[in-house]
Tab-separated table of C-alpha atoms in Angstrom:
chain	number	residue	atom	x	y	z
M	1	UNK	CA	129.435	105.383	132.438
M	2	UNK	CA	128.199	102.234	134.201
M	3	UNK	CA	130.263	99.565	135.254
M	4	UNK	CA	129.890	96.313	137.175
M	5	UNK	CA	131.268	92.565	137.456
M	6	UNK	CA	130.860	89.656	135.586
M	7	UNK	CA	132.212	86.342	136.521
M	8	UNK	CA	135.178	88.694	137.946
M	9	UNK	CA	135.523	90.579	134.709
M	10	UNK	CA	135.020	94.378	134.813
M	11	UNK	CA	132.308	95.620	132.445
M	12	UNK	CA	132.297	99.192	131.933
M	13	UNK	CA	129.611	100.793	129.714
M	14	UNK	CA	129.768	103.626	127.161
M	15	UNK	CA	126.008	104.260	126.719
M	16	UNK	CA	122.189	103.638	127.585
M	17	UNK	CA	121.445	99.861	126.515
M	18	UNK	CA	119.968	98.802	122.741
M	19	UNK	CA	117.841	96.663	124.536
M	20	UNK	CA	117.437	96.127	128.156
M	21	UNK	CA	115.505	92.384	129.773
M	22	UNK	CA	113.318	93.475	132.710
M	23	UNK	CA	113.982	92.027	136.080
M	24	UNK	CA	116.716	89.700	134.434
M	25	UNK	CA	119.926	91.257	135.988
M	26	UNK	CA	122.467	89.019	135.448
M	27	UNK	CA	121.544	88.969	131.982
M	28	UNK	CA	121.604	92.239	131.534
M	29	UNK	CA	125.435	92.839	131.761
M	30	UNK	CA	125.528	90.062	128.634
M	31	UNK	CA	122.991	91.636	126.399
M	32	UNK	CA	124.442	94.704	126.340
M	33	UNK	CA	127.506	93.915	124.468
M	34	UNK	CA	126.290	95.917	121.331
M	35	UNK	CA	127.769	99.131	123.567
M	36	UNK	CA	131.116	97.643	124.888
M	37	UNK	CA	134.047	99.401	124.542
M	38	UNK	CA	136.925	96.607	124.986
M	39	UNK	CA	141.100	94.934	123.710
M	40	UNK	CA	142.131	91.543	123.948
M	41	UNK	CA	145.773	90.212	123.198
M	42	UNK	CA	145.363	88.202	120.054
M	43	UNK	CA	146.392	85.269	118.191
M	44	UNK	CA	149.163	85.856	115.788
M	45	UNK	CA	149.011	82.094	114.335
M	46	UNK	CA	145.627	82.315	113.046
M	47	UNK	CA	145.545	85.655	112.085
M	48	UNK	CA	148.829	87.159	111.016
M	49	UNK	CA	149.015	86.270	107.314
M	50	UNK	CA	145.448	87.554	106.578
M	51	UNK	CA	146.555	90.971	107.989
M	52	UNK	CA	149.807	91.687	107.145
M	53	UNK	CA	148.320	94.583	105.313
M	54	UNK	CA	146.435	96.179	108.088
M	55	UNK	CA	149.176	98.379	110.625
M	56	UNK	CA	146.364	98.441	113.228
M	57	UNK	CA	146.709	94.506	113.236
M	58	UNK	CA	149.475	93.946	112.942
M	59	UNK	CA	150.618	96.070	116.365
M	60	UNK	CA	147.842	94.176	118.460
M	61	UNK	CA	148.475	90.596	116.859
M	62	UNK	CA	150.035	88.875	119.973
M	63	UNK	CA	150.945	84.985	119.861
M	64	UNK	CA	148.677	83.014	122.329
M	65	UNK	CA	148.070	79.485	121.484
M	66	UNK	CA	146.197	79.239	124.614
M	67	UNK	CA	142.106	79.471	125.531
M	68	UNK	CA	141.165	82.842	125.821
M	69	UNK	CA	140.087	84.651	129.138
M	70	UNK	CA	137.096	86.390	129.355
M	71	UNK	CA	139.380	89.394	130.499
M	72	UNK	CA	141.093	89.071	126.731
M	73	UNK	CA	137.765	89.044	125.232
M	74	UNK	CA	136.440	92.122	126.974
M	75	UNK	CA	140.096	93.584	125.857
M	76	UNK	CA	139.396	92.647	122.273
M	77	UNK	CA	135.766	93.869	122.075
M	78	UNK	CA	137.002	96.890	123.278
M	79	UNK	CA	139.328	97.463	120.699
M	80	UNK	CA	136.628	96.872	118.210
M	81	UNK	CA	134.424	99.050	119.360
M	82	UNK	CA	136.985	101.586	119.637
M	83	UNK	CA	137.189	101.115	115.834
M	84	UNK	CA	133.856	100.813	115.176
M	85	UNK	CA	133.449	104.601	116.717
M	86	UNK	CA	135.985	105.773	114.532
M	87	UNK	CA	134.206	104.407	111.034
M	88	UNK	CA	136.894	101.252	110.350
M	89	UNK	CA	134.132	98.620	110.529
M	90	UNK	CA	136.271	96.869	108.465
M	91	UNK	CA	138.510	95.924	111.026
M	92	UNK	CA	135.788	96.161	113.902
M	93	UNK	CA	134.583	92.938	112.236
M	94	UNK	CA	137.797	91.423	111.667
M	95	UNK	CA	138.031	91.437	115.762
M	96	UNK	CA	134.450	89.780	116.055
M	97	UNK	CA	135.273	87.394	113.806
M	98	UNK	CA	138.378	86.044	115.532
M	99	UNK	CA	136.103	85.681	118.493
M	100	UNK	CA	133.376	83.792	116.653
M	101	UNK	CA	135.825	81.432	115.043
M	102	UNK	CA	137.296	80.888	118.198
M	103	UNK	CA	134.039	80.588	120.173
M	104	UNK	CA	134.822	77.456	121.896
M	105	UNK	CA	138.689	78.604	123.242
M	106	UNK	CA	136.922	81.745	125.629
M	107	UNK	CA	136.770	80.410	128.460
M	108	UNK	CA	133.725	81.071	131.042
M	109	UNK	CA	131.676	81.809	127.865
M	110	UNK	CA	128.011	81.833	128.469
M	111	UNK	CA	125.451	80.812	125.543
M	112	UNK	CA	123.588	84.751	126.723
M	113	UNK	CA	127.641	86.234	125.629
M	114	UNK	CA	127.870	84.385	122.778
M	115	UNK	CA	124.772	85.399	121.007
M	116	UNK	CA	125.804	89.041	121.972
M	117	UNK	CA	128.982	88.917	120.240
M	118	UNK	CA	126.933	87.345	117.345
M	119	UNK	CA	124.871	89.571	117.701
M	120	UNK	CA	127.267	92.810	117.180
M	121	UNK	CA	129.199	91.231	114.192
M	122	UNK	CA	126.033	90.731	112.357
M	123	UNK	CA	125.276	94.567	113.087
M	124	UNK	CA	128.335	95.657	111.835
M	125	UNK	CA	127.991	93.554	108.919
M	126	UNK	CA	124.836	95.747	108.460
M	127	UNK	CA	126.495	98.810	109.068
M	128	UNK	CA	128.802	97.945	105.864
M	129	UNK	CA	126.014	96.695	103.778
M	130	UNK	CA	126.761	93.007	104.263
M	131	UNK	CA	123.003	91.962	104.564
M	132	UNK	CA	124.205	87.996	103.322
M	133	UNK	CA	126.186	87.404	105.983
M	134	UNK	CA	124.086	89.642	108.752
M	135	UNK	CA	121.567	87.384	107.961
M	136	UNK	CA	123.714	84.205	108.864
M	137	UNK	CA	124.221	85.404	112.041
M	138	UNK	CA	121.512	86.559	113.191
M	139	UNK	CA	119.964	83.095	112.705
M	140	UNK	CA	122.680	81.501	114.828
M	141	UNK	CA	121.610	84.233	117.403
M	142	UNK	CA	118.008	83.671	117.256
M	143	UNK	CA	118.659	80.282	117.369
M	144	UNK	CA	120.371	80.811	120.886
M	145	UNK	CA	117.708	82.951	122.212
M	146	UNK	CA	115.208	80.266	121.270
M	147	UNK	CA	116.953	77.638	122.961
M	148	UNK	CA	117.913	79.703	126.444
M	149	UNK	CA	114.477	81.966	127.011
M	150	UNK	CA	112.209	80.141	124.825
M	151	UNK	CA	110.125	80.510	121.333
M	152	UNK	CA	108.092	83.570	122.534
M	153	UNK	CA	110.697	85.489	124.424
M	154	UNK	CA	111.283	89.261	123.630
M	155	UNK	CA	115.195	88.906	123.047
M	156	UNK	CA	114.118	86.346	120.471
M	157	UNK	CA	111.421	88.419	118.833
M	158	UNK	CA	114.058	91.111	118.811
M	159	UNK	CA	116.703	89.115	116.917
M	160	UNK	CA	113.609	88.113	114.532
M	161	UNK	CA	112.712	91.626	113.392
M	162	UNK	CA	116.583	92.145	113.122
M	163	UNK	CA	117.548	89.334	110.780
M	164	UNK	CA	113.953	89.773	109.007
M	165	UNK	CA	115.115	93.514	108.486
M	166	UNK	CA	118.449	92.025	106.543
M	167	UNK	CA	116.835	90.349	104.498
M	168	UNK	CA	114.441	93.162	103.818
M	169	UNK	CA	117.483	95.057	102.742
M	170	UNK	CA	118.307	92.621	100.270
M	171	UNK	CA	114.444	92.590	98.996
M	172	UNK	CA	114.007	89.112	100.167
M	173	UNK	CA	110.302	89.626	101.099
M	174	UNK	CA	109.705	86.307	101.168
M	175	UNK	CA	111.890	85.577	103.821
M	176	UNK	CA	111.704	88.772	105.634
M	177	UNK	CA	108.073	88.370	106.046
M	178	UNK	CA	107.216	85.327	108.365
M	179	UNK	CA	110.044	86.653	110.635
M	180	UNK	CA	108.717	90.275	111.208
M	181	UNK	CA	104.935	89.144	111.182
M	182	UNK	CA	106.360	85.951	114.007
M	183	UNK	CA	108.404	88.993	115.543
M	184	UNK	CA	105.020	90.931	116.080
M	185	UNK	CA	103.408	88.999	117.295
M	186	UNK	CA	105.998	87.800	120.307
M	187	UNK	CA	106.857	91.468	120.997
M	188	UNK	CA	103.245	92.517	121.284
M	189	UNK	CA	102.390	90.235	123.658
M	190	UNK	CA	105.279	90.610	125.898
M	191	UNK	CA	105.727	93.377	128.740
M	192	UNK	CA	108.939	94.364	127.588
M	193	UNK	CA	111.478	97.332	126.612
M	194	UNK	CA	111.219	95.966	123.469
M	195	UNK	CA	107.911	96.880	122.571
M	196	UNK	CA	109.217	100.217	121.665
M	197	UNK	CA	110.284	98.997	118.292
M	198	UNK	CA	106.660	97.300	117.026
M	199	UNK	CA	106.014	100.518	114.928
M	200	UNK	CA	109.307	99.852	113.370
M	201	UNK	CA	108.098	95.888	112.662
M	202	UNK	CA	104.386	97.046	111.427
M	203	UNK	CA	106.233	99.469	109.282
M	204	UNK	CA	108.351	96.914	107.852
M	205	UNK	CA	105.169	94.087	107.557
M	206	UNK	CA	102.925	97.131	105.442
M	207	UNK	CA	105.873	97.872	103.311
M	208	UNK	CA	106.544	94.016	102.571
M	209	UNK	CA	102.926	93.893	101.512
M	210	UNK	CA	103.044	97.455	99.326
M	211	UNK	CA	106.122	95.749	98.195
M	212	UNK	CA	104.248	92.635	96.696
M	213	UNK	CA	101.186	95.040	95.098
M	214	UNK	CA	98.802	93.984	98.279
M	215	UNK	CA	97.748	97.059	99.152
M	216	UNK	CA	94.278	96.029	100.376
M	217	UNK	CA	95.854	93.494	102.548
M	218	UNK	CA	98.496	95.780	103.719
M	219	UNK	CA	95.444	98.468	104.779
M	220	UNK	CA	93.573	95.626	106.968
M	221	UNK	CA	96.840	94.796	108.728
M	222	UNK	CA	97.375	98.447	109.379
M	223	UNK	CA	93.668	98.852	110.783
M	224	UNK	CA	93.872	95.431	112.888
M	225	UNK	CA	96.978	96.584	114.152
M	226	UNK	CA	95.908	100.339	115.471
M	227	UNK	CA	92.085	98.444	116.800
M	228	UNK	CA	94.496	96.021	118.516
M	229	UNK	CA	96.869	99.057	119.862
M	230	UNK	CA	93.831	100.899	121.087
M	231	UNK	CA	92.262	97.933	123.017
M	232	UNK	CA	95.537	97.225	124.834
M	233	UNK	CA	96.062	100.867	125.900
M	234	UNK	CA	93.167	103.020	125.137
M	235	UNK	CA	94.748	106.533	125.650
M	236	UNK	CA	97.633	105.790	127.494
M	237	UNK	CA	100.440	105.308	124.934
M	238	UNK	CA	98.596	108.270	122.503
M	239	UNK	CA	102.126	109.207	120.761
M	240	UNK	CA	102.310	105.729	119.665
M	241	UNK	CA	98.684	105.161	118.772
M	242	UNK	CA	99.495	108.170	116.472
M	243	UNK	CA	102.740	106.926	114.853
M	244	UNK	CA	100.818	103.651	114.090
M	245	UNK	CA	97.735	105.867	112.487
M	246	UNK	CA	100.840	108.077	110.347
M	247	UNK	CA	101.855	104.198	108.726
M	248	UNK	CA	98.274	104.187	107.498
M	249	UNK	CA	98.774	108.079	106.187
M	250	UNK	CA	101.403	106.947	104.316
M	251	UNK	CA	99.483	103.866	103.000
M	252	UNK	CA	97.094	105.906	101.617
M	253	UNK	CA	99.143	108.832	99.751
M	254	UNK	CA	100.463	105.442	98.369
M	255	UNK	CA	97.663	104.877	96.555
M	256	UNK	CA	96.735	108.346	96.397
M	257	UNK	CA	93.955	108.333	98.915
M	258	UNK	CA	95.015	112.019	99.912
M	259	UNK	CA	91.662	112.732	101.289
M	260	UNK	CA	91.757	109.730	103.778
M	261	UNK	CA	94.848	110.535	104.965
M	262	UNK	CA	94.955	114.294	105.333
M	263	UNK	CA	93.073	114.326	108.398
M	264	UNK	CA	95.441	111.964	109.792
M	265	UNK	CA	98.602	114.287	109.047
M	266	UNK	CA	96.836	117.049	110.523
M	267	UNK	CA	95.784	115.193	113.649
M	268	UNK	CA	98.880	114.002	114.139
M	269	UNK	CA	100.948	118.056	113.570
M	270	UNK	CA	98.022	119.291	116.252
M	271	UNK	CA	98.337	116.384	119.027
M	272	UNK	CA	102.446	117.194	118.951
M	273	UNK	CA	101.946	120.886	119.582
M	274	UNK	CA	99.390	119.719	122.485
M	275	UNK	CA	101.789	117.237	123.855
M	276	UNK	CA	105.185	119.125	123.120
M	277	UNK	CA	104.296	122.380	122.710
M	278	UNK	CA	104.789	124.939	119.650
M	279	UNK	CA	108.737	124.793	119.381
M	280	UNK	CA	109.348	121.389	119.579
M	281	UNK	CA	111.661	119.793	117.315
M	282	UNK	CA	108.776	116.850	117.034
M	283	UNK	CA	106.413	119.572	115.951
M	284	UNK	CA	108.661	120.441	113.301
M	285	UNK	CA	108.877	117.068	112.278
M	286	UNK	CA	104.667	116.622	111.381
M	287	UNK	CA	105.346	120.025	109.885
M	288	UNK	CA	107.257	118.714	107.763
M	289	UNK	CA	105.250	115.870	106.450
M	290	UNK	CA	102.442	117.490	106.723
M	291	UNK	CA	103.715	119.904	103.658
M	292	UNK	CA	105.963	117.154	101.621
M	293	UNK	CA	101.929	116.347	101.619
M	294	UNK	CA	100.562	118.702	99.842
M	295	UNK	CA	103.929	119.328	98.255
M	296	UNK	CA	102.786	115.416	96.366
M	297	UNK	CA	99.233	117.250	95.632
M	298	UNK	CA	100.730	120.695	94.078
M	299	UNK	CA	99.329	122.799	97.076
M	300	UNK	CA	102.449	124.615	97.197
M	301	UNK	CA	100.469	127.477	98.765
M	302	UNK	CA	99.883	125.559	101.804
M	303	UNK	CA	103.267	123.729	101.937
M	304	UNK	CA	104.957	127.059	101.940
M	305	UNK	CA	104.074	128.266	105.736
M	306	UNK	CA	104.593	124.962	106.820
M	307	UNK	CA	107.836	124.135	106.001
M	308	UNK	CA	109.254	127.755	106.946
M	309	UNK	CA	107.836	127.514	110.369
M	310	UNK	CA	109.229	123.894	110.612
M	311	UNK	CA	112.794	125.118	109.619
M	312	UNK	CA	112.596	128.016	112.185
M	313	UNK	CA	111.913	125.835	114.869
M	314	UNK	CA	114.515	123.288	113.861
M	315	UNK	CA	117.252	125.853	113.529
M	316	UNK	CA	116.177	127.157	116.925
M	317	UNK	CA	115.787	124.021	118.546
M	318	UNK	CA	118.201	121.608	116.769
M	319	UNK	CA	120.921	124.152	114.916
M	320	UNK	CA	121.535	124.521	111.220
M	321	UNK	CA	123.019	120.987	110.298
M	322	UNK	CA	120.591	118.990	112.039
M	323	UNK	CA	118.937	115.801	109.903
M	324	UNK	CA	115.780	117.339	110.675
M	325	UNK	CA	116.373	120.909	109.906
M	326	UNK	CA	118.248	119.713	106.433
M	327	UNK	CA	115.118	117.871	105.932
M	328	UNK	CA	112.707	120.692	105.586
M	329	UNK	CA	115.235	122.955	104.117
M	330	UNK	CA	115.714	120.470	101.216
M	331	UNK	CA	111.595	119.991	100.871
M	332	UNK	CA	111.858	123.867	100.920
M	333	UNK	CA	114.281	123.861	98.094
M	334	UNK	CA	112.021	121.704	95.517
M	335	UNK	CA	109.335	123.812	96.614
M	336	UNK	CA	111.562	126.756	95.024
M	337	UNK	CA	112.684	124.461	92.200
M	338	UNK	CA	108.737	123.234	90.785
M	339	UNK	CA	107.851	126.971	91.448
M	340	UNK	CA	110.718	127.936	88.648
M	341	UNK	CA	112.310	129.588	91.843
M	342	UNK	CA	115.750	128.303	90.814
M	343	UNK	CA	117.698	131.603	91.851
M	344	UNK	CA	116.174	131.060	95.527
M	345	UNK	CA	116.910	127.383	95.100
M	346	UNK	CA	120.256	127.667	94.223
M	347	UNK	CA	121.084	130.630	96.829
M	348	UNK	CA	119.585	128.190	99.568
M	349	UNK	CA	121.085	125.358	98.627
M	350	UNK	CA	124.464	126.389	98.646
M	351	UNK	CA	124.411	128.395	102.226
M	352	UNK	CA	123.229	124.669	103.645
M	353	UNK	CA	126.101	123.018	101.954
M	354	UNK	CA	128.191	125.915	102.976
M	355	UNK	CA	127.051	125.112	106.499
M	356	UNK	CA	127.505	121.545	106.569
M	357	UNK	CA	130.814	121.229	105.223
M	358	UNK	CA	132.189	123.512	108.164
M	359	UNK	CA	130.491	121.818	110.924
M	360	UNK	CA	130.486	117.943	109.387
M	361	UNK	CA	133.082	117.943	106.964
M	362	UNK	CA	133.197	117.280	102.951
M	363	UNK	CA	131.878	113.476	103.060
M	364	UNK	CA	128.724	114.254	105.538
M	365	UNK	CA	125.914	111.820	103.500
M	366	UNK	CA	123.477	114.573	103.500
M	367	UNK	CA	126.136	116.974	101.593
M	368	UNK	CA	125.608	114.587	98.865
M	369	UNK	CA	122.280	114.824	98.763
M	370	UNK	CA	122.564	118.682	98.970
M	371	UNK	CA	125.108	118.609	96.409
M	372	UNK	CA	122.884	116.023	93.495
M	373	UNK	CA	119.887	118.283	94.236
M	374	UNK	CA	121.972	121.616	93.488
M	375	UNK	CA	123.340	119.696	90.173
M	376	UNK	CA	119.678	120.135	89.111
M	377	UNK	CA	119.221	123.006	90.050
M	378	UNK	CA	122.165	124.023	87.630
M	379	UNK	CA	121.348	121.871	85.136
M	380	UNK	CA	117.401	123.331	84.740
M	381	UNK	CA	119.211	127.031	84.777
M	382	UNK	CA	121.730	125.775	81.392
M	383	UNK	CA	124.665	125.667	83.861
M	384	UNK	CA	126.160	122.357	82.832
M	385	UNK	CA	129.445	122.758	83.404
M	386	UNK	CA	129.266	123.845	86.844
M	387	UNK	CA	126.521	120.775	87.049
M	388	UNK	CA	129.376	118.521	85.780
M	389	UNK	CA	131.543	119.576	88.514
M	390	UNK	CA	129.877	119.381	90.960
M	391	UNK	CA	128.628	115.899	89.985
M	392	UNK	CA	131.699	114.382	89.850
M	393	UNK	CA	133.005	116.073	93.439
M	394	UNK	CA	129.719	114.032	94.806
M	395	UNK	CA	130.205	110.710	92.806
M	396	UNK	CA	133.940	110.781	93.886
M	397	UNK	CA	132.785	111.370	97.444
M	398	UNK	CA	130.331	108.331	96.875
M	399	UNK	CA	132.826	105.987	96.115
M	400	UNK	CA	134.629	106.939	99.714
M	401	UNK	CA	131.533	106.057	101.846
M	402	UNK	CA	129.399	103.835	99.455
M	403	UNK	CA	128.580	102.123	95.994
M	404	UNK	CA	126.809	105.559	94.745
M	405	UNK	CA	123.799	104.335	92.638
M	406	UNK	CA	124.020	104.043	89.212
M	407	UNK	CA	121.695	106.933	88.365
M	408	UNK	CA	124.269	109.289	89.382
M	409	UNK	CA	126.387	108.150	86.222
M	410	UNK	CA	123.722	108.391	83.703
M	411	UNK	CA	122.840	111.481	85.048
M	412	UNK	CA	126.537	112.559	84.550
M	413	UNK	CA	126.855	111.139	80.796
M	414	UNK	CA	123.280	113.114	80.258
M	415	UNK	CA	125.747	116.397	80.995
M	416	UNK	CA	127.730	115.217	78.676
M	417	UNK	CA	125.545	114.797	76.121
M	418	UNK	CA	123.816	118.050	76.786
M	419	UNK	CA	127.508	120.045	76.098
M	420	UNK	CA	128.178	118.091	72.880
M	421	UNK	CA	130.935	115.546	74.836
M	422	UNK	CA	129.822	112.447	73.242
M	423	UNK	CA	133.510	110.527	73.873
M	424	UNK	CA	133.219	111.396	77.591
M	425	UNK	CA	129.858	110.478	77.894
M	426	UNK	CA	130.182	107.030	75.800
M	427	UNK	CA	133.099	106.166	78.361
M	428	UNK	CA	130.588	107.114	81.684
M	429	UNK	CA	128.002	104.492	79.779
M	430	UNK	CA	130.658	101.295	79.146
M	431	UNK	CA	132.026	102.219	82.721
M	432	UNK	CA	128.630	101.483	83.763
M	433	UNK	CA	127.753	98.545	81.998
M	434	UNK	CA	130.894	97.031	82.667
M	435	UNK	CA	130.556	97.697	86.338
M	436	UNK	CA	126.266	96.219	86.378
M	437	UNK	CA	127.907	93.007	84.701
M	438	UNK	CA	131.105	92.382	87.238
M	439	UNK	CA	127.939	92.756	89.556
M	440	UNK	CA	126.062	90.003	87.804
């Protein structure tokens, strides 16, 4: 915990910064809003009738007609964040959104606070999927950051790549690429923290261009890029030389260049054994790619030893229900699935599940992909009604967290079909249509 004074406000810090200014202090407290933990009393005129519905509201809805201290709107972001750690990003934005509608009443309000409270509504909106109105905001807080620090500060290349990532989400390349290629080029020149997220932005750029069919041009940005990387720092920042040189990997198993980019794959598993050493959790990582490699080839022979010394070292080093160790155990599990290994496939996939479900619970996001992948599994071995089952347990658990994609339902009315249940797979089919044209 850190905590400090602004403007006679106590700040008090849950975590390391997003982002972190160098040698701009009394910034700093400001742009680290995206990790306050805060409650504020609250207007009940302005809010009350819009949520009467919501108990949470309704017992911190307190009439004030007046401006608002900055000491209420620490007290308010704290109560947002408070909800935002327990999942209701509903109502986490709610609480922004009072304070952005009522910018102008907090009084004491810096331009460097407001864009941070823009700043964190427009991530929440991204947390929930809301890329429209992310997008919004983020341009009112670039538009901030341009005006205090100028056009080629950091903080504004930052919100750049942010907003340029929304719109990426939405697969509005054509407005999500002169932001991340103006973002790159601010953040590379700068001395900056932020630096640490220009893979993420090249990433982005080559998968805008893949995106569009311009592979060639995506490959010479890629190459400029790592010749530009490598002037800068030589072989000081070799980890990040190597992640840029992994883009390029990718690139080419994209257009099925395997031999250009299998040296790169291997370089990169044998630099993180030099650098972190043979049980590394990083190590385990290239592993991994390395064999969903020649998994993409059919060199199953060579993908075997790599992914079961990758999921040793993640279970050692990480524990059973790790992202990374569910990773390679799932790349594991096709493995046993091409290989007509579906007894081993099925066996395995249900201990991880097994696993997961005690430690993370029944809606964990990488249960459902567990549980679709073991649907196949059933459905290749003629078990469709334990397929069908388990199918709908993962669409209904879907529906709790997100919109689950529409190839889930077909896949369901295929069952159907399969076991002769033409009614029940005619009603999955107008669900779906119906549903694609509310959408449209």
């Amino acid at each position: 915990m850190l905590a400090f004074n602004l403007l006679g406000t106590k700040i008090i810090f849950k975590a390391i910064p997003r982002r972190m200014a160098k040698k701009r202090s009394a910034r700093l407290a400001l742009m680290l809003l995206s990790i306050f933990a805060i409650e504020v009393h609250y207007s009940a005129h302005l809010r009350a009738n819009q949520l009467a519905n919501n108990t949470f509201m309704q017992d911190i809805v307190r009439v004030s007609a007046r401006q608002i201290s900055l000491q209420e709107m620490n007290s308010l972001i704290e109560r947002a964040e408070g909800l935002y750690d327990d999942k209701d990003y509903e109502s986490a934005a709610r609480l922004y959104e009072y304070l952005v509608e009522n910018i102008e009443k907090i009084q004491g309000l810096t331009a460097d606070s407001e864009a941070i409270i823009l700043d964190r509504l427009a991530f929440i909106y991204t947390v929930q999927g809301l890329y429209s109105k992310a997008t919004a905001i983020y341009r009112r807080c670039c538009s901030i950051y341009e005006d205090l620090y100028g056009p080629k500060s950091p903080e504004l290349g930052y919100c750049l790549y942010l907003m340029g990532d929304a719109y990426l989400e939405q697969n509005l390349t054509k407005q999500a690429a002169p932001l991340l290629l103006r973002s790159n080029e601010i953040i590379k020149q700068s001395k900056s923290i932020y630096k640490r997220w220009l893979k993420f932005i090249v990433s982005r750029i080559s998968r805008i261009y893949v995106s569009n069919g311009n592979f060639s041009e995506a490959e010479s940005f890629l190459n400029k890029e790592i010749s530009s990387f490598e002037l800068i720092h030589g072989n000081e920042n070799k980890i990040d030389l190597l992640d840029y040189k992994k883009i390029l990997a990718d690139l080419y198993v994209d257009q099925y260049k395997f031999k250009q980019a299998e040296p790169i794959y291997i370089s990169f598993a044998k630099e993180m054994e030099v650098i972190h050493g043979p049980n590394h959790p990083k190590l385990a990582s290239s592993l991994t790619d390395l064999a969903s490699f020649y998994d993409q080839q059919g060199l199953f022979s060579m993908s075997y030893p790599l992914l079961i010394r990758a999921i040793a070292i993640n279970e050692r080093a990480l524990g059973d229900t790790h992202f990374e160790t569910i990773r390679s155990r799932i790349w594991l599990m096709k493995w046993y699935v091409i290989l007509g290994r579906l007894g081993d496939a099925e066996s395995f996939a249900t201990e991880t599940i097994d696993t997961l479900v005690k430690q993370d619970g029944p809606e964990s996001p990488l249960i459902n992909v567990l549980s679709f992948l073991l649907v196949t599994i059933y459905d290749k071995q003629g078990k469709y009604s334990e397929a069908e089952s388990l199918l709908i347990s993962t669409i209904s658990i879907s529906e709790k967290i997100n919109h689950p994609p529409a190839s889930l339902y077909r896949y369901l009315a295929r069952l159907y079909i399969n076991q002769n249940k033409f009614a029940k797979a005619q009603k999955v089919l107008d669900l779906l249509v119906n549903n694609q044209s509310t959408k449209e």
